[in-house]
Coordinates of C-alpha atoms and ligand atoms in Angstrom, one line a residue:
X286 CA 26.0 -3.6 -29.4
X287 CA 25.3 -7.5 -29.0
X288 CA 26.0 -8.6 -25.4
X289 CA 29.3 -10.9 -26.1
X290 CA 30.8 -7.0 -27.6
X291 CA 30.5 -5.6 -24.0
X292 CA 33.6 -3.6 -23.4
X293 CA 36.4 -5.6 -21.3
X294 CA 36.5 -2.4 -19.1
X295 CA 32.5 -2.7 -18.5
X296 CA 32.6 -6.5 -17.9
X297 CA 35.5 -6.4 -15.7
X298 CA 33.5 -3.8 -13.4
X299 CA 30.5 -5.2 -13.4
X300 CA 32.1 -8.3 -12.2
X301 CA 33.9 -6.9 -9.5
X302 CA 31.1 -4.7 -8.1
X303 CA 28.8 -7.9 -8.6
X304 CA 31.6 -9.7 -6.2
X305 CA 31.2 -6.9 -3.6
X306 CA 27.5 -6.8 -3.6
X307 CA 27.2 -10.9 -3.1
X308 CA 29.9 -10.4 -0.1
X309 CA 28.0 -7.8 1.6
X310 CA 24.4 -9.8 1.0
X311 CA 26.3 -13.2 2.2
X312 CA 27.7 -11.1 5.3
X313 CA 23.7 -9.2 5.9
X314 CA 21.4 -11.9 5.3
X315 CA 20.7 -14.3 8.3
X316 CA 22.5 -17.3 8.0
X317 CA 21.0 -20.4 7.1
X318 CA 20.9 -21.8 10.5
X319 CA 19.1 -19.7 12.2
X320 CA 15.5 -20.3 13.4
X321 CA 13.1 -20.7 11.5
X322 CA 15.9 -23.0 8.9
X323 CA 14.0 -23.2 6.1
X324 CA 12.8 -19.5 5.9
X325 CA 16.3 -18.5 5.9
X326 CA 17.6 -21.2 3.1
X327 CA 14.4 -20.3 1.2
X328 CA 15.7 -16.7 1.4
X329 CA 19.5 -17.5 0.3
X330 CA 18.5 -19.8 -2.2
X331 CA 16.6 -17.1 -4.5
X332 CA 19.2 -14.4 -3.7
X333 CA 22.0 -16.1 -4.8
X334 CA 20.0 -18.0 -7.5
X335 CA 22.4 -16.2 -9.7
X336 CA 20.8 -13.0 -11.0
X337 CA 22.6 -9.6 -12.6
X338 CA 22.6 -7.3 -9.4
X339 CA 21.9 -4.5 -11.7
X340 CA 20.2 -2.1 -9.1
X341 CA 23.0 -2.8 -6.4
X342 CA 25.6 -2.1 -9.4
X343 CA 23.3 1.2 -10.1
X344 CA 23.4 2.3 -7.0
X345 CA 27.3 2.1 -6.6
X346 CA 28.1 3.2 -9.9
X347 CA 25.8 6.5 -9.0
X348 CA 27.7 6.4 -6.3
X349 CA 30.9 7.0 -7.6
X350 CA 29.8 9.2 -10.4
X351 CA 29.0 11.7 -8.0
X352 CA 32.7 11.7 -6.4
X353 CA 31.6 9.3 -3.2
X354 CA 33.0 6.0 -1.7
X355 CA 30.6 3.2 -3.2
X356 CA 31.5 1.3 0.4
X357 CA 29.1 3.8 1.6
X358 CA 26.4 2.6 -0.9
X359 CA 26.8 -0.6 -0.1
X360 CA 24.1 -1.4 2.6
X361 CA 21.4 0.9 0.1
X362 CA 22.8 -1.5 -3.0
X363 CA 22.3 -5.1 -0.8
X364 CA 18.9 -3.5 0.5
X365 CA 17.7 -3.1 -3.0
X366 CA 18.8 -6.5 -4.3
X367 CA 16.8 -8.3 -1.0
X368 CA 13.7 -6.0 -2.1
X369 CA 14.1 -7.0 -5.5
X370 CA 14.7 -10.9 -5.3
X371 CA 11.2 -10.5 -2.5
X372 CA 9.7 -8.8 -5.6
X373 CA 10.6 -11.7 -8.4
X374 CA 9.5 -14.8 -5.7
X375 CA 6.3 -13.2 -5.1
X376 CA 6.0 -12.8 -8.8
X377 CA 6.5 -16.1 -9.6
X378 CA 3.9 -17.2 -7.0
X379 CA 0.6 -19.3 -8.8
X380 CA -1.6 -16.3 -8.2
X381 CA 1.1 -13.9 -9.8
X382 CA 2.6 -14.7 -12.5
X383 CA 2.5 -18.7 -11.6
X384 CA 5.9 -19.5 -13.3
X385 CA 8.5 -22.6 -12.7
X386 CA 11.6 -20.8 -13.6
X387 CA 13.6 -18.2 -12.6
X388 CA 17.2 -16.9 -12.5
X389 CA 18.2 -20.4 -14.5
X390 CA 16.7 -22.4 -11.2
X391 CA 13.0 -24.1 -9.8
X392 CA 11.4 -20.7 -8.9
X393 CA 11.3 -20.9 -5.0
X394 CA 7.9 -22.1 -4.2
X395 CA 8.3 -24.6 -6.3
X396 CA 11.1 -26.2 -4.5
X397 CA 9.8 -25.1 -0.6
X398 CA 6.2 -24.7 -0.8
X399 CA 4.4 -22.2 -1.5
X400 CA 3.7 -20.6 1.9
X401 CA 7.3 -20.5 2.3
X402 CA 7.9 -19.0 -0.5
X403 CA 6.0 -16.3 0.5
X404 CA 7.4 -15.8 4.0
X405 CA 10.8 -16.0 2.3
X406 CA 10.1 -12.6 0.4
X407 CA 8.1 -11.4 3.2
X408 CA 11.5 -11.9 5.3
X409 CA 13.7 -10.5 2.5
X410 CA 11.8 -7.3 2.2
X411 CA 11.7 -6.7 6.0
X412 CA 15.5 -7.6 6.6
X413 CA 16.1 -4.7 3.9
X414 CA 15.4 -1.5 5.7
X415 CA 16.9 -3.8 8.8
X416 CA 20.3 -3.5 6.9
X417 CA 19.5 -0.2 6.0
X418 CA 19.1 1.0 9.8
X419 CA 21.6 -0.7 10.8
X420 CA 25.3 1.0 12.0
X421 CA 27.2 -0.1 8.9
X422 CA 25.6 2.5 6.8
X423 CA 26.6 5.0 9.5
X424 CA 29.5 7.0 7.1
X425 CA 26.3 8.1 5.8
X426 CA 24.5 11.4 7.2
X427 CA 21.4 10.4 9.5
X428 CA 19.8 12.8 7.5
X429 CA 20.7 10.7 4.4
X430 CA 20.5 7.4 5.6
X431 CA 16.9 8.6 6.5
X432 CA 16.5 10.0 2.7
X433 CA 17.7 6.7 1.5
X434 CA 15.2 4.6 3.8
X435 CA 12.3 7.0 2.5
X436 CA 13.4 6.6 -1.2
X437 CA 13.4 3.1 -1.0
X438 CA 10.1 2.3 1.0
X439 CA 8.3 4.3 -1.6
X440 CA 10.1 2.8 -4.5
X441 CA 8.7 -0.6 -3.6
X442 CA 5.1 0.3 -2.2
X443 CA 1.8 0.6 -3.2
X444 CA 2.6 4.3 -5.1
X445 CA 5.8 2.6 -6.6
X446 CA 6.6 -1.3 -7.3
X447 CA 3.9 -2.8 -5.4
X448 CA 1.6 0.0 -7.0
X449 CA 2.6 -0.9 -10.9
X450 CA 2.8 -4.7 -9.7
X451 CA -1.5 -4.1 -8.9
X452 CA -2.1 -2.5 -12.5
X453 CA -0.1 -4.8 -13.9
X454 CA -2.6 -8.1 -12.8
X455 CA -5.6 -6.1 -13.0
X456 CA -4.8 -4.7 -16.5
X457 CA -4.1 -8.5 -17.9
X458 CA -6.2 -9.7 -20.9
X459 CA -7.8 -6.4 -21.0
X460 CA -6.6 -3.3 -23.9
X461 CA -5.0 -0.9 -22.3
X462 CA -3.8 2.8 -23.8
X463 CA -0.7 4.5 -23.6
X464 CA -0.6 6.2 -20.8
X465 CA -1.7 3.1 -18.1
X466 CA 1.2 1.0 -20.3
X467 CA 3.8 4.4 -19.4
X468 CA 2.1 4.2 -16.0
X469 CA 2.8 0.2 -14.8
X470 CA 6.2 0.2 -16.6
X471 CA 7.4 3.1 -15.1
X472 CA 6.0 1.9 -11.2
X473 CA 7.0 -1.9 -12.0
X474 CA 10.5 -1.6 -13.0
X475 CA 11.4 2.0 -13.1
X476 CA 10.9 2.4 -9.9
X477 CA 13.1 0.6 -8.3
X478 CA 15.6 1.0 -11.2
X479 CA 15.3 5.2 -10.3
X480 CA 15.9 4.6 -6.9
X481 CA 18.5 2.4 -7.3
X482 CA 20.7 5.5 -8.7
X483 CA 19.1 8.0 -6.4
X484 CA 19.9 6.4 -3.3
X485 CA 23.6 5.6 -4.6
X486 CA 24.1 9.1 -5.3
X487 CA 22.6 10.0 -2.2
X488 CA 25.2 8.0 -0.3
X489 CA 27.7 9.6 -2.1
X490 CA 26.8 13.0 -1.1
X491 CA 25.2 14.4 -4.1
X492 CA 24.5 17.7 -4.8
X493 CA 20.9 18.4 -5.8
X494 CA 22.1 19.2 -9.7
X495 CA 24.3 15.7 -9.4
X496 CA 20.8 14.2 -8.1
X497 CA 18.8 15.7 -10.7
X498 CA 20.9 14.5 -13.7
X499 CA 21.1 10.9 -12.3
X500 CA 17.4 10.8 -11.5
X501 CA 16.7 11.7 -15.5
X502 CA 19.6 8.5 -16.4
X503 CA 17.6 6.6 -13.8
X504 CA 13.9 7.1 -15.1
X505 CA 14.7 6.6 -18.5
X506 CA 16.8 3.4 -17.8
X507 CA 14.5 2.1 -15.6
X508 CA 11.9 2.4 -18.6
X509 CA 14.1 1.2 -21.2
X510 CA 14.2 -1.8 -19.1
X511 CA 11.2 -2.8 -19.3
X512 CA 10.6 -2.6 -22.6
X513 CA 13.4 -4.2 -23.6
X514 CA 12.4 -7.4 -21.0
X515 CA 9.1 -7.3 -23.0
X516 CA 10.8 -7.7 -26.7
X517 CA 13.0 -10.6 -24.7
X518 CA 9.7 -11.9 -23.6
X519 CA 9.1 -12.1 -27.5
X520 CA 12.3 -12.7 -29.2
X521 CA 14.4 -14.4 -26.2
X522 CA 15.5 -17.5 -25.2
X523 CA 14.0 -19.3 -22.2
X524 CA 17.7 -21.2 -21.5
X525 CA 18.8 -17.3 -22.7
X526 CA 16.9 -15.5 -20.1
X527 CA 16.6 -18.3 -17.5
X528 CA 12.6 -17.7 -17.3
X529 CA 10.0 -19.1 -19.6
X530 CA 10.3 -17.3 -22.3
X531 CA 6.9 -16.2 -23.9
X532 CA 4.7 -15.8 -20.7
X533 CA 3.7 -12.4 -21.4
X534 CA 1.7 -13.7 -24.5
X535 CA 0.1 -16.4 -23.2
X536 CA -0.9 -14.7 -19.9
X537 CA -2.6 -11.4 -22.4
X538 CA 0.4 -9.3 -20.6
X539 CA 0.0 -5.2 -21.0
X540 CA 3.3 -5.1 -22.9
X541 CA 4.8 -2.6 -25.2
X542 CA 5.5 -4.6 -28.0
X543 CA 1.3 -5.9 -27.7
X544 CA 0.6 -1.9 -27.5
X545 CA 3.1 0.2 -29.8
X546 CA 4.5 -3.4 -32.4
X547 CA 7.5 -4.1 -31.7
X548 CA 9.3 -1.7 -34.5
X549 CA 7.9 1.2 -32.1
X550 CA 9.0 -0.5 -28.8
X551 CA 12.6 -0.9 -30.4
X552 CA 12.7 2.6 -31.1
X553 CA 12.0 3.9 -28.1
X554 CA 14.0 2.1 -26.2
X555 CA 16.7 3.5 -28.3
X556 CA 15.3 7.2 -27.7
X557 CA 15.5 6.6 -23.7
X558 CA 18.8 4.8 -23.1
X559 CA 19.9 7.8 -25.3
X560 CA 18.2 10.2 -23.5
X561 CA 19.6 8.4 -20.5
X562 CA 23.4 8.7 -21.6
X563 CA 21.9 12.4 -22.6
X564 CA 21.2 13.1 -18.8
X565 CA 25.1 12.6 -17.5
X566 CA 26.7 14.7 -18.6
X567 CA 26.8 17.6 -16.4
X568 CA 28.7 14.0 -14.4
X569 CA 31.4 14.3 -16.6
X570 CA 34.2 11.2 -16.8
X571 CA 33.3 9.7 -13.7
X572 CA 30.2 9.0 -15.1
X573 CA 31.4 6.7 -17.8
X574 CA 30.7 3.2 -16.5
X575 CA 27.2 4.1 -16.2
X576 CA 26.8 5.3 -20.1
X577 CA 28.0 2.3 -21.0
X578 CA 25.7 0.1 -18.5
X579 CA 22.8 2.0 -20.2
X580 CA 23.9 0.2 -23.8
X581 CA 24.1 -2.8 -22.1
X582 CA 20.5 -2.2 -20.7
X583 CA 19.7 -1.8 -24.8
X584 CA 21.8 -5.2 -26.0
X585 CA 21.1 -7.7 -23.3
X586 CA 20.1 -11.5 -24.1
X587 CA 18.9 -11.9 -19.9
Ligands
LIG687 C1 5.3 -9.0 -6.5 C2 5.3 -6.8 -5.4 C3 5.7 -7.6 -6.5 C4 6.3 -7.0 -7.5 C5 6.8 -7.7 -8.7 C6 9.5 -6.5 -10.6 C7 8.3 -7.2 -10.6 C8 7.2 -6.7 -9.7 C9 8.0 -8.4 -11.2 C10 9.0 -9.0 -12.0 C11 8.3 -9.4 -13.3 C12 9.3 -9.2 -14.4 C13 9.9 -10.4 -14.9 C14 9.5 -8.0 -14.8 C15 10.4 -7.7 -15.9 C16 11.5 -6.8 -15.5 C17 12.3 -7.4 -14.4 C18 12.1 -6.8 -13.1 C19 13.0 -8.5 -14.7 C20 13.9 -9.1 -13.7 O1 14.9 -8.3 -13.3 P1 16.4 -8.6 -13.7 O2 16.5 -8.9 -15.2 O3 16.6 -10.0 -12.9 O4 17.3 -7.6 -13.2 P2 17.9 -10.6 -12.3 O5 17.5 -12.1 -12.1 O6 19.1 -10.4 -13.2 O7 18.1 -9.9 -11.0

């Protein structure tokens, strides 16, 4: 399914769940003028750089697939975008991946400074478990709310994110095999992408066999992902993606098209976001905006 075929159901969801999340991160993010100033506008300026809001859209889709309110998702869903956005500044930083683009814009430390830059992820990351403990997320069991803040801290550490992040650098211009490749894909980006659906279904009150068949969508999407990203690395557009386009080859990238060819990596993305759509069903109906999110996770241009 190309990207312009995207059902008008899909696309109007996505776009009214992507308004909801921008309200609540515009209404949880320190404003601009606060002190420090330029932190804070370094902050909002890579958050609402544009972006997809796919993990906050995870997280209240699971949500809703498991018969909850996505308003209680919502402070898990802004968390996870504010982790996220930390995640792609510190990325972009010269001793990451070093890169002048992102989300269609000058990546932020190119436009404040490096050592803002990183302060302005710094901030973001902390600020997310502030909104997370905060009483707006208080329709949510303390027991819960304490799941989700445990989910999400170990998402984005050193035995998640942070964790496939490290392998990721240190496995540059080197061969890798198989299983490190599984292994920094699935910490990278799965991750967070498995959380995202956890913690939304979490919120919603999920029972452990609701959990279980969102957690298999989630790991498989979250893979899919990734691989997909690296064949857009290849095959994309940088005006397309807004990112240079190509960096994984020039910087030796542990990718899966440099692995498996990228015949192999198409197929199995295929196999997981199948897999993925596989893993819902005990869901049933309400579960039908996120089979359809896992084909767009399989057709997107960006
Ligand atoms: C620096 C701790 C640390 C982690 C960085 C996620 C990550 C780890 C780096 C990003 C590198 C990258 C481009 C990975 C490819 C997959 C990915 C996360 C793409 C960006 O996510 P999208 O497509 O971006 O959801 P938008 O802009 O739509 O939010």
């Amino acid at each position: 399914m190309a990207e312009a075929e995207l059902s008008a159901g899909l696309a109007a969801i996505l776009a009214e769940r992507r308004r909801r999340v921008d309200g609540a991160l515009e209404r949880w993010l320190p404003v601009q003028g606060n002190q420090p100033p330029l932190v804070h506008e370094a902050m909002r300026y890579s958050v609402f750089a544009g972006g997809k809001r796919l993990r906050p859209i995870l997280a209240l889709l699971a949500c809703e697939a498991v018969g909850g309110d996505p308003e209680n998702a919502m402070p898990a869903a802004a968390a996870l975008e504010m982790i996220h956005t930390y995640s792609l500044i510190h990325d972009d930083l010269p001793a990451m991946d070093d890169d002048d683009y992102r989300r269609g814009r000058r990546t932020c430390h190119r436009v404040y400074g490096e050592a803002m830059a990183i302060l302005a992820g710094d901030g973001l990351l902390t600020h997310a478990f502030r909104v997370l403990a905060e009483a707006e997320s208080s329709r949510v069991r303390p027991d819960d709310r304490l799941r989700i803040i445990a989910e999400i801290a170990e998402a984005a550490g050193s035995r998640g994110m942070v964790g496939g992040q490290a392998m990721d650098i240190l496995a540059e211009g080197r061969e890798i095999d198989p299983p490190t490749l599984l292994y920094l894909h699935t910490h990278k980006t799965g991750a967070l992408i498995r959380a995202s659906v956890r913690v939304g279904a979490i919120a919603g009150g999920a029972s452990e066999e609701q959990l279980e068949a969102i957690t298999g969508y989630g790991e498989r999407v979250g893979l899919a992902f990734q691989i997909v990203d690296d064949i857009l690395d290849i095959e994309g557009s940088s005006v397309e993606m807004g990112k240079t386009a190509g960096s994984d080859l020039r910087r030796k990238k542990a990718t899966y098209p440099a692995v498996m060819g990228l015949e192999e990596s198409r197929r199995q993305a295929a196999r997981l976001l199948a897999e993925a759509k596989e893993a819902l069903h005990p869901l049933g109906e309400r579960a039908a905006p996120l089979l359809e999110l896992a084909d767009f996770v399989g057709c997107r241009r960006h």
